[in-house]
mmCIF file of C-alpha atoms and ligand atoms in Angstrom:
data_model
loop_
_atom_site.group_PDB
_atom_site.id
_atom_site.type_symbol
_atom_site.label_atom_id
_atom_site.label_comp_id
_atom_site.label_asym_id
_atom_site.label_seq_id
_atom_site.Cartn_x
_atom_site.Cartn_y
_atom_site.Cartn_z
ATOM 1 C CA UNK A 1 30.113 -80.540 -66.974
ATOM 2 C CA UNK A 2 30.004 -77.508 -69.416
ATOM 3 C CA UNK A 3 31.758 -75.082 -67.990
ATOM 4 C CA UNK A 4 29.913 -71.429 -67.818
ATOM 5 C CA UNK A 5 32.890 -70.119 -69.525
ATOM 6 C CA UNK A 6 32.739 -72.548 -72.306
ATOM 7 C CA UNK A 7 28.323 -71.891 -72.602
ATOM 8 C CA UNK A 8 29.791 -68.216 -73.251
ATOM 9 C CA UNK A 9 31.878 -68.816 -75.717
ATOM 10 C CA UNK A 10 29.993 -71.190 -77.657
ATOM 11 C CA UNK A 11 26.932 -68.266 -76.978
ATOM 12 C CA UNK A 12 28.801 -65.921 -78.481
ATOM 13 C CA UNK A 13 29.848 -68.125 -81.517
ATOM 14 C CA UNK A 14 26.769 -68.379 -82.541
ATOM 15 C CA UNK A 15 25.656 -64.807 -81.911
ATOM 16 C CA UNK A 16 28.757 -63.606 -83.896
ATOM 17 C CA UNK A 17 28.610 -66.454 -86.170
ATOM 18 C CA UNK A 18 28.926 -63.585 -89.242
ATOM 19 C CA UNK A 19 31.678 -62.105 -87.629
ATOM 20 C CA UNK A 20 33.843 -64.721 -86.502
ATOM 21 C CA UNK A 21 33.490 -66.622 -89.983
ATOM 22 C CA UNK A 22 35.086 -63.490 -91.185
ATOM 23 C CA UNK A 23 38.956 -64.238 -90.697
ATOM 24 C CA UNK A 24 40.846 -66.388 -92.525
ATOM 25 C CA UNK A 25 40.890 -66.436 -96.274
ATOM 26 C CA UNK A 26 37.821 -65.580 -98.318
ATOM 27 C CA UNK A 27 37.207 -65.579 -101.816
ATOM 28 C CA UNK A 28 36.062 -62.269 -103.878
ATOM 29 C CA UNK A 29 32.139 -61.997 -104.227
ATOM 30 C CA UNK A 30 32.638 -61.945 -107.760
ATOM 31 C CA UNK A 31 34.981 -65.305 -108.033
ATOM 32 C CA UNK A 32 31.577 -66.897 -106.385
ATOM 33 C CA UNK A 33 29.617 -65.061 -108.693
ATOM 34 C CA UNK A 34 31.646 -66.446 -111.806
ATOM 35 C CA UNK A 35 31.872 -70.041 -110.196
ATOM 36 C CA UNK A 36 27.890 -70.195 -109.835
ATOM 37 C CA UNK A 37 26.974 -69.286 -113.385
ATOM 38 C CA UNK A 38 29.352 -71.829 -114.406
ATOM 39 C CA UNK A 39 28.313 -74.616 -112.382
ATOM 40 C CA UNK A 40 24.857 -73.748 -113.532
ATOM 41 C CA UNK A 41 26.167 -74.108 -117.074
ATOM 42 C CA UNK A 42 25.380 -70.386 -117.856
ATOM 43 C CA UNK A 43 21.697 -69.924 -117.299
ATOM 44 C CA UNK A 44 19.398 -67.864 -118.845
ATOM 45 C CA UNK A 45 18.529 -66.372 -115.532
ATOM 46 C CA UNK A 46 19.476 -67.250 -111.676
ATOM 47 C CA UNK A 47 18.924 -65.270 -108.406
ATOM 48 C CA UNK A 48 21.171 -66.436 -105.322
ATOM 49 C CA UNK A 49 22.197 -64.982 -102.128
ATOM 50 C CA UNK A 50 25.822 -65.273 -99.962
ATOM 51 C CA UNK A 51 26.694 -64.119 -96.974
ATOM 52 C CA UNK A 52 28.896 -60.996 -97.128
ATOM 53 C CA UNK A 53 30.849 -63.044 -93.927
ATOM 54 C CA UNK A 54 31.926 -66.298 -96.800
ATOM 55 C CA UNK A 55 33.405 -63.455 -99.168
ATOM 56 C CA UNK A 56 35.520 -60.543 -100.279
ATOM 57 C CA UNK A 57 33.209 -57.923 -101.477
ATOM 58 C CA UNK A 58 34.916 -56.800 -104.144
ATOM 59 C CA UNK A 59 31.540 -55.695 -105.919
ATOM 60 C CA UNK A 60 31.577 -52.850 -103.343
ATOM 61 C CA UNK A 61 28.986 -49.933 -104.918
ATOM 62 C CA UNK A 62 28.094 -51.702 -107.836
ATOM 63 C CA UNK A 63 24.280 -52.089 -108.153
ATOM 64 C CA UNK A 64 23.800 -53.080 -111.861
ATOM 65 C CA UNK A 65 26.849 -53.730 -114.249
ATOM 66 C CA UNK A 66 27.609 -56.597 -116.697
ATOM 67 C CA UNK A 67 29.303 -59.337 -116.193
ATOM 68 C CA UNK A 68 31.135 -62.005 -118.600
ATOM 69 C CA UNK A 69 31.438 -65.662 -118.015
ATOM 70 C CA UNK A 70 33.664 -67.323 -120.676
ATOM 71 C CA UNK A 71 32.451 -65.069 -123.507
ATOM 72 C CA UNK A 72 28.761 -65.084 -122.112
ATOM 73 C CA UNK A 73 27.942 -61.643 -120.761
ATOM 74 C CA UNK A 74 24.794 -61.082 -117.890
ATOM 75 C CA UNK A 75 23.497 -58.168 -116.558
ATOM 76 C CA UNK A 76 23.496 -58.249 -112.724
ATOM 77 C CA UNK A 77 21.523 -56.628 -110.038
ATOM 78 C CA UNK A 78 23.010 -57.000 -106.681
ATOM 79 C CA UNK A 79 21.715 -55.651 -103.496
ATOM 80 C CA UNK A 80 23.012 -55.677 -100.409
ATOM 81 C CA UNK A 81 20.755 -57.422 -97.581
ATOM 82 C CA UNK A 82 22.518 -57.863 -94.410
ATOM 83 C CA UNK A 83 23.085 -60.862 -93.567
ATOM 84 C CA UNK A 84 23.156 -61.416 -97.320
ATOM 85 C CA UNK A 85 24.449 -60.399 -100.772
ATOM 86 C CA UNK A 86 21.752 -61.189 -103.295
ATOM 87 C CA UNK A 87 22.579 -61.205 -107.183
ATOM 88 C CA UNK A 88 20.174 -61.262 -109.569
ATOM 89 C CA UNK A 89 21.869 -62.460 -112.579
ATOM 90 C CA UNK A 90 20.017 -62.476 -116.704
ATOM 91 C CA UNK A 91 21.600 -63.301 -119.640
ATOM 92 C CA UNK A 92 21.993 -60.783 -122.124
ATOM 93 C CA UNK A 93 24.474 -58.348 -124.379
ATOM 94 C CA UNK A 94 26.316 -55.837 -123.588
ATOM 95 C CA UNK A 95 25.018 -52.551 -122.306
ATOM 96 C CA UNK A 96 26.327 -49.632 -120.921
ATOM 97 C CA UNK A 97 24.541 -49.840 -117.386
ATOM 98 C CA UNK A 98 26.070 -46.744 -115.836
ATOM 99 C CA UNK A 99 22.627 -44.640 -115.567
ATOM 100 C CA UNK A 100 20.962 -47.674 -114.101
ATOM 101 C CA UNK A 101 23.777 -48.386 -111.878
ATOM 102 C CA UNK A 102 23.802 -44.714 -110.029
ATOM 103 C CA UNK A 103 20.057 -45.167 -110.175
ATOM 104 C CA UNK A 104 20.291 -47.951 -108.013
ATOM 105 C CA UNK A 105 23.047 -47.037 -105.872
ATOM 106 C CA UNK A 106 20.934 -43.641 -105.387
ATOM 107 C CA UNK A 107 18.162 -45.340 -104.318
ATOM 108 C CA UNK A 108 19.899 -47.458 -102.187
ATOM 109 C CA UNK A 109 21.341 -44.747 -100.454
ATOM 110 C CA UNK A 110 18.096 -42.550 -100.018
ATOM 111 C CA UNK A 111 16.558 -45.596 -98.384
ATOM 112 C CA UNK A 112 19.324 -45.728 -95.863
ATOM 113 C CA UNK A 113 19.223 -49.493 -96.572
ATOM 114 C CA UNK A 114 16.190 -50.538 -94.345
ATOM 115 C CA UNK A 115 14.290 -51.821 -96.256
ATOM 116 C CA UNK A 116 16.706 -54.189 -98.202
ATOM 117 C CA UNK A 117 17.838 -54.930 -94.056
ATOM 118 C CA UNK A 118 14.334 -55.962 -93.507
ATOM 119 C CA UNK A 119 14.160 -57.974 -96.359
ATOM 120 C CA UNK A 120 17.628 -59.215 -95.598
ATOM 121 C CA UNK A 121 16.542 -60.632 -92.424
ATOM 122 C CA UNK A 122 13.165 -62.195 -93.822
ATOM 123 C CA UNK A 123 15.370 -64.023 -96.392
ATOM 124 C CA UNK A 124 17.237 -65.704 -93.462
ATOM 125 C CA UNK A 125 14.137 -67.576 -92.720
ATOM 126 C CA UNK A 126 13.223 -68.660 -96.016
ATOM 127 C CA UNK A 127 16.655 -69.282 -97.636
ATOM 128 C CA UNK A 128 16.377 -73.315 -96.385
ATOM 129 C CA UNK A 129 17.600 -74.276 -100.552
ATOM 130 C CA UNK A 130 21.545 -74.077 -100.841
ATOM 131 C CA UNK A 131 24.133 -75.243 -103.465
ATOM 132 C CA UNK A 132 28.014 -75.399 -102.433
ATOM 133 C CA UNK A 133 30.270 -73.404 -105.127
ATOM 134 C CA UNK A 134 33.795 -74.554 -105.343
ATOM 135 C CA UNK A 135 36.126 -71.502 -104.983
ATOM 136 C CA UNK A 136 40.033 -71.164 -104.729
ATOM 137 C CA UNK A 137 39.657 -70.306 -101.141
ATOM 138 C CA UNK A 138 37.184 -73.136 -100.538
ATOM 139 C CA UNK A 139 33.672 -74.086 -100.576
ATOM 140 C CA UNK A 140 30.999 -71.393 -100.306
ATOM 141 C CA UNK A 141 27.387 -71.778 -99.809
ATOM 142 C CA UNK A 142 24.802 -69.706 -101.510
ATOM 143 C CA UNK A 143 21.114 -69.759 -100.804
ATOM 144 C CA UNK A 144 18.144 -69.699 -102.591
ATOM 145 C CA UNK A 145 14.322 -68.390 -101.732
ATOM 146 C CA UNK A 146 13.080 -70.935 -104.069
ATOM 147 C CA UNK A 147 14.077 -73.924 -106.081
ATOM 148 C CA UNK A 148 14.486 -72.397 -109.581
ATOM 149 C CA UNK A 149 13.401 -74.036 -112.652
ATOM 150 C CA UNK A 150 17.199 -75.064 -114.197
ATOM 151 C CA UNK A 151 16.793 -73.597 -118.019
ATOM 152 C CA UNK A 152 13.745 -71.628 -117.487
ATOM 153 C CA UNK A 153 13.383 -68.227 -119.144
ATOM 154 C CA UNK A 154 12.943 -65.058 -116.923
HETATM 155 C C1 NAG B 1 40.443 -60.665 -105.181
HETATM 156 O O1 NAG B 1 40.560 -59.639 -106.137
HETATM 157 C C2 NAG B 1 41.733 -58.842 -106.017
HETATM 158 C C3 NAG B 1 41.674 -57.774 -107.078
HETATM 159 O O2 NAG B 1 40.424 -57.165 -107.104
HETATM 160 C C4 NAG B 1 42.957 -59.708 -106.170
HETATM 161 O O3 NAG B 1 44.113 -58.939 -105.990
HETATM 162 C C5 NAG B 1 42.916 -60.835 -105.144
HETATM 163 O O4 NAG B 1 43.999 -61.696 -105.358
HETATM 164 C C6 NAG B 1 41.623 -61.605 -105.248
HETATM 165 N N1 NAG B 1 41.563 -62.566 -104.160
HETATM 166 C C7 NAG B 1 41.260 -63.855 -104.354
HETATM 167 C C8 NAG B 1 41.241 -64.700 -103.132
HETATM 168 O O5 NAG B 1 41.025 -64.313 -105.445
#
């Protein structure tokens, strides 16, 4: 018989899934980041999600910067959405993005975050399309909303 005690615990496992995932070694957020644009092959364009619980956010504050991949630079837009970290990710030159960046941030912060927690937790239900990125620290899953076109333009 399943003992009450062990009902709890598997109850609670499941309620703190994002919490008790969070020991252990994780890789940075922006290893995962690199790791998916190269598995992609560099795309023109990609939009993923991970769970701030599978990573180190190491992207802490950052809202818009660039980012190089092997000599390929993108311009990325990450927000925050609890459960999630979504990146938005486009290929394109260099460009200072510090305006845009405090821009961002600023408006992140004068929203208190809601609404990206809303949309956060409507992602949950539609993020059903994963892919498994191969990190130092181990496999890590990011999600999609939608099966994206491989190669198309944004
Ligand atoms: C994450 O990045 C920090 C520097 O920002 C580095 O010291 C650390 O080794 C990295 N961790 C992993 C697991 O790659």
């Amino acid at each position: 018989m399943l003992s009450l005690k062990k009902a709890h615990e598997v109850f609670l496992r499941v309620l703190l899934f994002p919490v008790t995932r969070s020991r252990g070694q994780r890789p940075n957020a922006s290893e995962v980041l690199t790791q998916h644009l190269l598995q992609r092959s560099l795309p023109h364009w990609t939009s993923f999600c991970v769970k701030y619980s599978a990573v180190r956010n190491d992207q802490f504050g950052l809202s818009n910067f660039n980012w190089e991949v092997r000599g390929t630079n993108y311009h990325i837009l990450r927000t925050g959405c609890f459960p999630f970290i979504k990146y938005h990710c486009s290929k394109a030159p260099w460009q200072d993005l510090k305006m845009e960046d405090c821009f961002f941030t600023a408006l992140k912060v004068i929203n208190f975050g809601i609404p990206t927690l809303l949309y956060g937790l409507g992602s949950w239900f539609f993020a059903r399309i994963t892919e498994t990125v191969p990190t130092s620290c181990g496999p890590v899953t990011v999600y999609f909303l939608n099966q994206e076109d491989e190669g198309a333009r944004f």
